[in-house]
XYZ file of C-alpha atoms in Angstrom:
555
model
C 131.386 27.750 170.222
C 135.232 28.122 169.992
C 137.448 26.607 173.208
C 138.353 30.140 175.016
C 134.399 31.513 174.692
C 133.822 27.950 176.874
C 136.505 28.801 178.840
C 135.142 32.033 179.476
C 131.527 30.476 180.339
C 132.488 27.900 182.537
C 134.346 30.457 184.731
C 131.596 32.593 184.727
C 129.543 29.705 186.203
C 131.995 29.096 188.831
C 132.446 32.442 189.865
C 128.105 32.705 189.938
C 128.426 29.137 192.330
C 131.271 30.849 193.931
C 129.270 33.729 195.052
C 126.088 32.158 195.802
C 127.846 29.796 197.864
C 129.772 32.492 200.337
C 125.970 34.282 200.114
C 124.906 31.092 201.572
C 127.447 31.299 204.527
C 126.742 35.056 205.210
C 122.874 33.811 205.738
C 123.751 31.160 207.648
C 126.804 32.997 209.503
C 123.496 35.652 210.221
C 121.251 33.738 211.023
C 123.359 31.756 213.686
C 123.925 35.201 215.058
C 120.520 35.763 215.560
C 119.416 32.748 216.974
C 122.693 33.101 219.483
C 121.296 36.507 220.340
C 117.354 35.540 220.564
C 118.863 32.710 222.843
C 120.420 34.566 224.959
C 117.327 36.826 225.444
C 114.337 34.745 225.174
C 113.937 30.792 226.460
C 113.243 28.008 224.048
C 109.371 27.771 224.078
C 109.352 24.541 226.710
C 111.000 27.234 228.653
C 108.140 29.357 228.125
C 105.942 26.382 229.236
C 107.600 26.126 232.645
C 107.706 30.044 233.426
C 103.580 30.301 231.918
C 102.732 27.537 234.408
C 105.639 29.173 237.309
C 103.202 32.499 236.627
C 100.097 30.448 236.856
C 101.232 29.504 240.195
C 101.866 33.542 241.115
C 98.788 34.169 239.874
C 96.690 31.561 242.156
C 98.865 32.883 245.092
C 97.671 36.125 244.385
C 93.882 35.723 243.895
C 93.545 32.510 246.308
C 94.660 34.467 249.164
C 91.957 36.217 250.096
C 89.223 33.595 249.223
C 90.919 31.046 251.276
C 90.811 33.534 254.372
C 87.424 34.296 254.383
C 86.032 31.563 256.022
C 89.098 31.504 258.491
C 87.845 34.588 259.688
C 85.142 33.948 262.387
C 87.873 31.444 263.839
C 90.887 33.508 263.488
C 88.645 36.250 265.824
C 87.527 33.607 268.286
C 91.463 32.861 268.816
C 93.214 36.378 268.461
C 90.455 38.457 269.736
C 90.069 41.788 268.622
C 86.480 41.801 266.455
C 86.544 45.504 266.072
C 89.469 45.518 264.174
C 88.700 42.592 261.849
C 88.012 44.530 259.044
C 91.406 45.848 258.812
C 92.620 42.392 258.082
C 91.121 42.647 254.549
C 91.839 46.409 253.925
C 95.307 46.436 254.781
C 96.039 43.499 252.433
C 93.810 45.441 249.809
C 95.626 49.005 250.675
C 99.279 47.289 250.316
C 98.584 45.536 247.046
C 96.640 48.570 245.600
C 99.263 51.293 246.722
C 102.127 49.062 245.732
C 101.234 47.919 242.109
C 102.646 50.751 240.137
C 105.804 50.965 241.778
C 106.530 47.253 240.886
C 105.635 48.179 237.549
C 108.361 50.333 237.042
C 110.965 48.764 239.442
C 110.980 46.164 236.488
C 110.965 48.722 234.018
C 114.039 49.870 235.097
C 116.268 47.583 236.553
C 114.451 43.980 235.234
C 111.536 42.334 235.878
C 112.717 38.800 236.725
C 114.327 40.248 239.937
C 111.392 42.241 240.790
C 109.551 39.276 240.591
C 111.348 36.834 242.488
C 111.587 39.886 244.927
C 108.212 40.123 245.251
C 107.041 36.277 245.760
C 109.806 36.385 248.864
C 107.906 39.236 250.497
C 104.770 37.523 249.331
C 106.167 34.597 250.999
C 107.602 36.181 254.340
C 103.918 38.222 255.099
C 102.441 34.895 254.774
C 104.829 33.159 257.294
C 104.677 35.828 259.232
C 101.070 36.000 258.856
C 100.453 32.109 260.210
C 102.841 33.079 263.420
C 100.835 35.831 264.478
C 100.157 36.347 267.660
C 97.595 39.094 268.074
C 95.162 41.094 265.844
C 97.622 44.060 265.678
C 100.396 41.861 263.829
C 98.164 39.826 262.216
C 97.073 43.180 260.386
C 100.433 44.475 259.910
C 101.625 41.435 258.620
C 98.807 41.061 255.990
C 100.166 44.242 254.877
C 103.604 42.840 254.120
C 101.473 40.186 251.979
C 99.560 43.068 250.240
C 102.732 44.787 249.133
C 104.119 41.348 247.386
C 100.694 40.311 245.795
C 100.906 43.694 244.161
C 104.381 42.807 242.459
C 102.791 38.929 241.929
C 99.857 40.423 239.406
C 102.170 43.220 238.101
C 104.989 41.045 236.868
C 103.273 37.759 235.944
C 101.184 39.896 232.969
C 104.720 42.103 232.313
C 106.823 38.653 231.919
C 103.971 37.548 229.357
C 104.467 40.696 227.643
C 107.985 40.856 227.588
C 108.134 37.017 226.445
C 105.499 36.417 223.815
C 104.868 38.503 221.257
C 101.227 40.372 221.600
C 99.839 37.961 218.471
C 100.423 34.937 220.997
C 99.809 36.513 224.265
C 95.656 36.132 224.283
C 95.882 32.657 224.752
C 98.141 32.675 227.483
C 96.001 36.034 229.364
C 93.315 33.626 228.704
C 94.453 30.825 230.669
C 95.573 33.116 233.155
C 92.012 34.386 233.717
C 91.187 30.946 234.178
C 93.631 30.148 236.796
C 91.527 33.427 238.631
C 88.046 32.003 237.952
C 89.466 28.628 239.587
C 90.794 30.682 242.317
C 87.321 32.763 243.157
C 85.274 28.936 242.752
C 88.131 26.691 245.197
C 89.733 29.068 247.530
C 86.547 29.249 250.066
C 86.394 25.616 250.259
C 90.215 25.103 250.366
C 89.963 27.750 253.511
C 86.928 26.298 255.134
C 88.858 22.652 255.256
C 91.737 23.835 256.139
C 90.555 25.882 259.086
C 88.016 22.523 260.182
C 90.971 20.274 259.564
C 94.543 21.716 260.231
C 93.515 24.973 261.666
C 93.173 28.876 260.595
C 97.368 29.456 260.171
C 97.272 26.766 257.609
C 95.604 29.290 255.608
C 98.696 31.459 255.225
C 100.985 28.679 255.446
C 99.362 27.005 252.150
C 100.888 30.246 249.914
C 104.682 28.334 251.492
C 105.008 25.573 248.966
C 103.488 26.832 246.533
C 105.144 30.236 246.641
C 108.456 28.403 246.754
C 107.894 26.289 243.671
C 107.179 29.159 241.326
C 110.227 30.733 243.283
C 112.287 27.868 242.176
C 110.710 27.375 238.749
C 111.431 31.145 237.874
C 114.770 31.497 238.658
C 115.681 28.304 237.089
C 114.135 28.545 233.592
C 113.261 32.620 233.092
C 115.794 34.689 231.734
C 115.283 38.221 230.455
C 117.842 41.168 229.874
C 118.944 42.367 233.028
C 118.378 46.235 232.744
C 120.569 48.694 234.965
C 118.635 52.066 234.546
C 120.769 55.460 235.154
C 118.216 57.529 236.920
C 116.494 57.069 240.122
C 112.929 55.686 241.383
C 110.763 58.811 241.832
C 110.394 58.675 245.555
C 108.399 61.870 245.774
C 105.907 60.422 243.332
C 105.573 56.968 244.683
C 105.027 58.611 248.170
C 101.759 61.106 246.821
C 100.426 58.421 244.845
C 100.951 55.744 247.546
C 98.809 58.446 250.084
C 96.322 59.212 246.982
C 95.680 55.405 246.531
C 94.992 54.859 250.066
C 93.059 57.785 250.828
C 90.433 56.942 247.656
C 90.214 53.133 248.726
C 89.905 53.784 252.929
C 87.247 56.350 251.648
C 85.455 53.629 249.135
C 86.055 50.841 252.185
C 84.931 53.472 255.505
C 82.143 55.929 253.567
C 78.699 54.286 254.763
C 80.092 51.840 256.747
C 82.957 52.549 259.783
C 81.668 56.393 259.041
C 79.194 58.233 257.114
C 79.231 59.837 254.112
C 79.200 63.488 254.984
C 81.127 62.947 258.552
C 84.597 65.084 258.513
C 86.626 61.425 258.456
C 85.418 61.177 255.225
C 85.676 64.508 253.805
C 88.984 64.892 255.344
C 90.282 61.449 253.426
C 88.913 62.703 249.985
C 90.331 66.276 250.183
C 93.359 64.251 251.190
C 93.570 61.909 248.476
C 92.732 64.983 245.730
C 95.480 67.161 246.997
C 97.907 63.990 247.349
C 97.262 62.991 243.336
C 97.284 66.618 242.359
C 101.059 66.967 243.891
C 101.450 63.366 241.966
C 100.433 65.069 238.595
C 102.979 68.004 239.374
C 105.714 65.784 239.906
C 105.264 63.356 237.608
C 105.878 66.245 235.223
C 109.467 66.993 236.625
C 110.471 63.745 237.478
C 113.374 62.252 234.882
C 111.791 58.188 235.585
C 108.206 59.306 236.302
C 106.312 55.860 238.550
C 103.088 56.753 235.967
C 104.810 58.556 232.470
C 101.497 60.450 230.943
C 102.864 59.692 228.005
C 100.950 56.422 227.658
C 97.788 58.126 227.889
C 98.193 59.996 225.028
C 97.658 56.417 223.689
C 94.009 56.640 223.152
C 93.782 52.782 222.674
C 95.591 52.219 226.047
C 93.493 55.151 227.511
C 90.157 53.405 226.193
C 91.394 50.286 227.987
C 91.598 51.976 231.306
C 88.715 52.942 231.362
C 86.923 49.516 230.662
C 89.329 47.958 233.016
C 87.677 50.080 235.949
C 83.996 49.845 234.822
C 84.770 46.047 234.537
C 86.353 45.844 237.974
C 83.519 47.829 238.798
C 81.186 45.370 237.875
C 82.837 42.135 238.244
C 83.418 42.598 242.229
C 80.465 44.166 243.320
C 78.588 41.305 242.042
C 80.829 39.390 243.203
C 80.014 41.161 247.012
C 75.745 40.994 246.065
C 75.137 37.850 244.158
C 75.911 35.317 247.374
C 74.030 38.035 249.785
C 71.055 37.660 247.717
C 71.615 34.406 247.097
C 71.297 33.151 250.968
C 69.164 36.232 252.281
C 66.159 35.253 249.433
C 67.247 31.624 248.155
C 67.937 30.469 251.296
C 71.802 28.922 250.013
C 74.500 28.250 252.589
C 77.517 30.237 252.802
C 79.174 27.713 251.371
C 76.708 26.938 248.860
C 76.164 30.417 247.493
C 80.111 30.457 246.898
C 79.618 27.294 244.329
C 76.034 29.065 242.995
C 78.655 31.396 241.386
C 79.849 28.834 239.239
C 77.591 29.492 235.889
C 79.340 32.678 235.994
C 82.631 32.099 237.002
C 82.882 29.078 234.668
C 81.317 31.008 231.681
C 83.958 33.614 232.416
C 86.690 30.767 232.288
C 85.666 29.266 229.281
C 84.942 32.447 226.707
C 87.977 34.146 228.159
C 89.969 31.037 226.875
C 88.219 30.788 223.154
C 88.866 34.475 222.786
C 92.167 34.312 223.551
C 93.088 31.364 221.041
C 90.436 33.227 218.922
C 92.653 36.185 219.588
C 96.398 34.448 218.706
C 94.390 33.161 215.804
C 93.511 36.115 213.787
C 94.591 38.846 214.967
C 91.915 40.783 215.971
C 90.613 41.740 218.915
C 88.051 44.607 218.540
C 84.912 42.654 218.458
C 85.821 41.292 222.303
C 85.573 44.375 224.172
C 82.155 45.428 221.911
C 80.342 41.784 222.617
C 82.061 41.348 226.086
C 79.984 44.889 227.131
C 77.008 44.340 225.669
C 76.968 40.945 227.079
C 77.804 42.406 230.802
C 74.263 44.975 230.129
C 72.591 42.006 229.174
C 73.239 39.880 232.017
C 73.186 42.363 234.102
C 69.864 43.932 233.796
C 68.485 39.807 233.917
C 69.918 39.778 237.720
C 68.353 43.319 238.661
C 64.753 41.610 237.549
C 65.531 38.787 240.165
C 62.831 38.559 242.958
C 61.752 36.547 245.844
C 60.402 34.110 243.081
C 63.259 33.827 241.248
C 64.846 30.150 240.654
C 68.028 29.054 241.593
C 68.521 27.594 237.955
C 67.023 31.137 236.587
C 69.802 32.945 238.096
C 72.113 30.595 236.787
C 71.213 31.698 233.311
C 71.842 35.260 233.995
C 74.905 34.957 235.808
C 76.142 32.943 232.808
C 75.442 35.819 230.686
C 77.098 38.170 232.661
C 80.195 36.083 232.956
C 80.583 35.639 229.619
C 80.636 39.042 229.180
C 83.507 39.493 231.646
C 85.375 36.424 230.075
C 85.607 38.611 226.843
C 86.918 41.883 228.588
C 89.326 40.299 231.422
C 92.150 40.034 229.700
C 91.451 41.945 226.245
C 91.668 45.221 227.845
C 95.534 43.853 229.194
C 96.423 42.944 225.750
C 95.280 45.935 223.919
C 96.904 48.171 226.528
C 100.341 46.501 226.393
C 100.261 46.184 223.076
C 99.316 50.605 222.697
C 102.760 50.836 224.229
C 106.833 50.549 224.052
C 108.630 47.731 225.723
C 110.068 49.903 228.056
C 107.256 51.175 229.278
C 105.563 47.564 229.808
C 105.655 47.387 233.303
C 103.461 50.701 234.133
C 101.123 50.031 231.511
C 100.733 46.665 233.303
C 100.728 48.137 236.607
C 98.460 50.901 235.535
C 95.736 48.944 233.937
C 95.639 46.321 236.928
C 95.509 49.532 239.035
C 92.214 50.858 237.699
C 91.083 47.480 237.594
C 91.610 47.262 241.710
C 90.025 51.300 242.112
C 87.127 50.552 240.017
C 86.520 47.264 242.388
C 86.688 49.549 245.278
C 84.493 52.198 243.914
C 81.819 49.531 242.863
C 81.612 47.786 245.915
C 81.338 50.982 248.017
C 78.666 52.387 246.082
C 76.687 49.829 245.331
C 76.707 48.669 248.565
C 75.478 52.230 249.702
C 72.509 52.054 246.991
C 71.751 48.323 248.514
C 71.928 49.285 252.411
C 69.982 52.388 251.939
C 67.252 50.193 250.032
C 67.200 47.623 251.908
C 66.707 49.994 255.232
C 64.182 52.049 253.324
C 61.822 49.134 252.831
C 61.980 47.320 256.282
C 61.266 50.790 257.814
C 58.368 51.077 255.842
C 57.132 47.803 257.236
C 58.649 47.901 260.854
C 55.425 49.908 262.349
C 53.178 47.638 261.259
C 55.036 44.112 262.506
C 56.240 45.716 265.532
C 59.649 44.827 267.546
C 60.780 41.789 265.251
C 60.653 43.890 262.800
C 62.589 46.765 264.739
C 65.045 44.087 265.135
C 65.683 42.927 260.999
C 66.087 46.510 260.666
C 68.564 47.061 262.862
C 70.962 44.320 261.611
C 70.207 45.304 257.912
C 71.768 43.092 255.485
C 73.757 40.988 258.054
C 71.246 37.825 258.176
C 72.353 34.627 257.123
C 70.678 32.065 256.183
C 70.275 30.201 259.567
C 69.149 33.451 261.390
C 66.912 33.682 258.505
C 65.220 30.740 259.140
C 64.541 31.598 263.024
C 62.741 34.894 262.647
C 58.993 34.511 261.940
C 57.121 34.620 259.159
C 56.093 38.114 258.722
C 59.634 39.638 259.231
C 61.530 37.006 256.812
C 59.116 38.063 254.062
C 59.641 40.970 254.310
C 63.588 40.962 254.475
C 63.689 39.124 251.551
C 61.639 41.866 249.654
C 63.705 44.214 251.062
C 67.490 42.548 249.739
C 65.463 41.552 246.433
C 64.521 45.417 246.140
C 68.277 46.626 247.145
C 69.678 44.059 244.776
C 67.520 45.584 241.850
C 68.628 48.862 242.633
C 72.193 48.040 242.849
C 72.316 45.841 239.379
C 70.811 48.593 238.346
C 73.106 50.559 238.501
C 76.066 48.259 236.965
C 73.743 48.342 233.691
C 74.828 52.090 233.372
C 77.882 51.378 233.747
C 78.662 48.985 231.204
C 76.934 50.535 228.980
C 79.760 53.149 229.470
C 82.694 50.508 228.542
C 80.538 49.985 225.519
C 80.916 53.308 224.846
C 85.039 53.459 225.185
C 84.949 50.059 223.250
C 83.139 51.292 220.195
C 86.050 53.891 220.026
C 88.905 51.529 220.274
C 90.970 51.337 216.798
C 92.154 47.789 216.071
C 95.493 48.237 215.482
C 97.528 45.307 214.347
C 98.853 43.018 217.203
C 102.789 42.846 216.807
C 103.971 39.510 215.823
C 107.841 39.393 216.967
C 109.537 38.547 219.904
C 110.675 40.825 222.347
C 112.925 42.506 220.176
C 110.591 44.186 218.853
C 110.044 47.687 220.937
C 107.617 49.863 219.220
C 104.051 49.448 218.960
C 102.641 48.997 215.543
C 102.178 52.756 214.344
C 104.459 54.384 216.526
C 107.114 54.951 213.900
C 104.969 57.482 211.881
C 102.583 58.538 214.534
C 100.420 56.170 215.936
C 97.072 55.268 214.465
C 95.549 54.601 217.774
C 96.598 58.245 218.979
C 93.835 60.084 219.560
């Protein structure tokens, strides 16, 4: 090779190095930019520790609330007064919190949902406050209310700021432990009331929600940070209003119908035509309006859709046994209050544990389908063993078919959130939060109203059929229905304790019954859910998987 050809080649070399080494700096140069900009958008993932166990926190607020003031309740009456109006310290709490979900859902679509947040655990925090200082049963009520419409931001945001911060291939695992944070919730939060009330007194059951509330306050504010979002058009007013009177017309009528009022009476029929016309003026609007509170669109979804519809039948399910299992569980097996709340444990611990497993399970692989299939089938299962429960029935017996059944909700409690956040766009991930938990609350409603109707009628059926024959003790059973505890079970003689137990073992059958039906229909919407693939980036990433071309899932 002569002098000037290696002359030639060695430049040639340095040029190639030359180049490869400025490539080098443009990757680098880009990938500093990246990480600058992910940084600025999305914490480092100790971050994401504190703000999953800050949400943890919000979560327990949420779902202890109620559990803890259950047993506060008989005291709360014997110091305020007011029996006749008790009730209303539970509905307006459930009204608030119902009515108020989707508008927190897209309050931090549109203008951020760490401020929505933080705005809701302050009215969280003030109702509560406000809630311990009350003076009468009047306040009392309207100051549950203020709760209500903070707990409804609390479940809203903590499952939008897990969508918005881990990407849907990790986000089973932390739903998961969120469902477990609920299970512990539904298992301590009588027995944190009951001591409480014995020990400090019945305002120390709002005042609890104070340091904890203020903790994930502080937590959230310190570590989350998200976009802030300014959106150009308005909240839909008009909307929020009709669906805010459609909401609370369908849940007074699910809460009064058999109860406060019957079925037929004009209260009733007044509340439904009420809450039709009210959601059909919501549908009309919702058409018109430039930042709908509920865009249609994401029904078109059919995956998202699907998972509405097994949200409710779950809800369904899940809180009316919930409502029947400790009912039967002291009227037949004799179990204290108390007791019958920890007899739920097979279930709410089964529930705990699979909802964990198929969440890693979940993050894992990838897929997701075979939850919502198994988690129904499991729920039939279960739930046909508890309608053959009778008087003879073990406590340990039970325990096996509550198991069952929870296992079966462990697989669908937080699957059918995934799969519907992950059917839509980012922007949109606050209502299709809101509106999942939403259907999750009315199918709770619906179940417990009617199979609580099916149960009361059953149970009065039977001990009228036996009444003539056992004469005014009898009358007397009747009359209270299914309103015998366990003590006043014990008193009554023989004859009429038999045959009350018969009686709630019938209505239970008929009632579990009934559930079997119904998940049998969320097996139905499960078999027809597409698996399409979870998306595995970070926030950035705003389309569902599909949505470019036309979305698989679209039905």
């Amino acid at each position: 090779m002569s002098v000037g050809a290696a002359d030639r080649t060695d430049k040639k070399k340095r040029h190639g190095a030359d180049a490869k080494e400025q490539q080098g700096r443009q990757k680098d140069q880009q990938g500093a930019g990246r990480k600058q900009r992910q940084g600025a958008e999305t914490p480092e993932p100790r971050s994401v520790r504190v703000v999953i166990f800050a949400l943890m926190v919000a979560i327990l607020l949420a779902m202890l609330d109620n559990m803890i003031v259950a047993p506060a309740m008989p005291t709360i009456v014997g110091d305020l007064g007011g029996l006749e109006h008790l009730s209303w310290v539970v509905t307006a709490y459930t009204l608030a919190t119902a009515a108020s979900t989707p508008i927190w859902g897209k309050v931090g679509d549109m203008y951020g949902r760490k401020g929505a947040f933080l705005s809701s655990i302050v009215v969280f925090l003030v109702g509560s406050a406000l809630s311990g200082l009350a003076q009468d049963m009047g306040q009392l009520i309207a100051f549950r209310a203020v709760q209500g419409l903070g707990a409804g931001g609390l479940m809203v945001g903590v499952m939008a700021i897990i969508g918005e911060l881990v990407p849907p291939r990790e986000r089973g695992k932390y739903m998961g432990m969120m469902t477990g944070v609920m299970a512990v919730a539904m298992i301590g939060g009588p027995l944190v009331g009951g001591t409480l009330t014995d020990h400090l007194g019945w305002r120390w059951a709002f005042y609890i929600n104070l340091p904890l509330g203020i903790v994930a306050l502080f937590m959230v504010s310190a570590v989350l940070h998200l976009p802030k979002k300014r959106a150009e058009g308005r909240i839909d007013y008009l909307g929020a209003a009709l669906l805010t009177v459609g909401i609370t017309s369908l849940v007074l009528v699910t809460t009064w119908g058999g109860t406060e009022y019957d079925w037929n009476s004009a209260v009733i029929m007044e509340l439904i035509g009420l809450g039709v016309a009210s959601l059909a003026g919501f549908w009309f609007v919702q058409q018109k309006a430039a930042e709908p509170i509920m865009p249609f669109r994401i029904f078109r979804n059919r995956n998202f859709s699907l998972m509405a519809v097994v949200g409710f039948l779950t809800g369904f399910v899940m809180f009316g046994a919930m409502l029947f299992l400790p009912l039967y569980q002291q009227a037949v097996q004799g179990a204290s209050a108390t007791n019958s709340g920890l007899l739920l444990m097979p279930m709410l611990l089964a529930m705990m544990a699979v909802s964990m497993v198929a969440g890693r399970f979940t993050s894992a692989t990838g897929k997701y389908k075979v939850f919502p299939i198994a988690g129904s089938v499991l729920m039939a299962v279960g739930l046909f063993m508890l309608s053959t429960m009778d008087t003879g029935t073990s406590r340990f017996t039970s325990g096996l078919y509550m198991a069952v059944l929870g296992a079966g909700m462990g697989c669908l409690m937080q699957i059918t959130m995934l799969v519907a956040q992950n059917s839509v766009e980012m922007k949109d991930m606050g209502v299709a939060s809101s509106t999942a938990t939403l259907f999750r609350t009315l199918g709770s409603s619906f179940g417990v109203a009617i199979m609580g109707a099916l149960f009361n009628n059953r149970v009065q059926d039977e001990m009228a059929e036996r009444s003539a024959a056992a004469g005014g003790d009898m009358a007397k059973v009747t009359e209270q229905s299914a309103q015998l505890d366990a003590d006043s079970l014990a008193k009554l003689p023989e004859a009429a304790r038999d045959a009350y137990q018969h009686a709630v073992s019938s209505g239970t059958h008929l009632a579990f019954l009934l559930t079997v039906v119904v998940a049998l229909g969320a097996l139905a919407a499960a078999v027809f859910v597409k698996e399409t693939p979870l998306r595995g980036a970070g926030p950035a990433d705003q389309k569902p998987a599909g949505a470019a071309g036309g979305d698989p899932a679209r039905g």
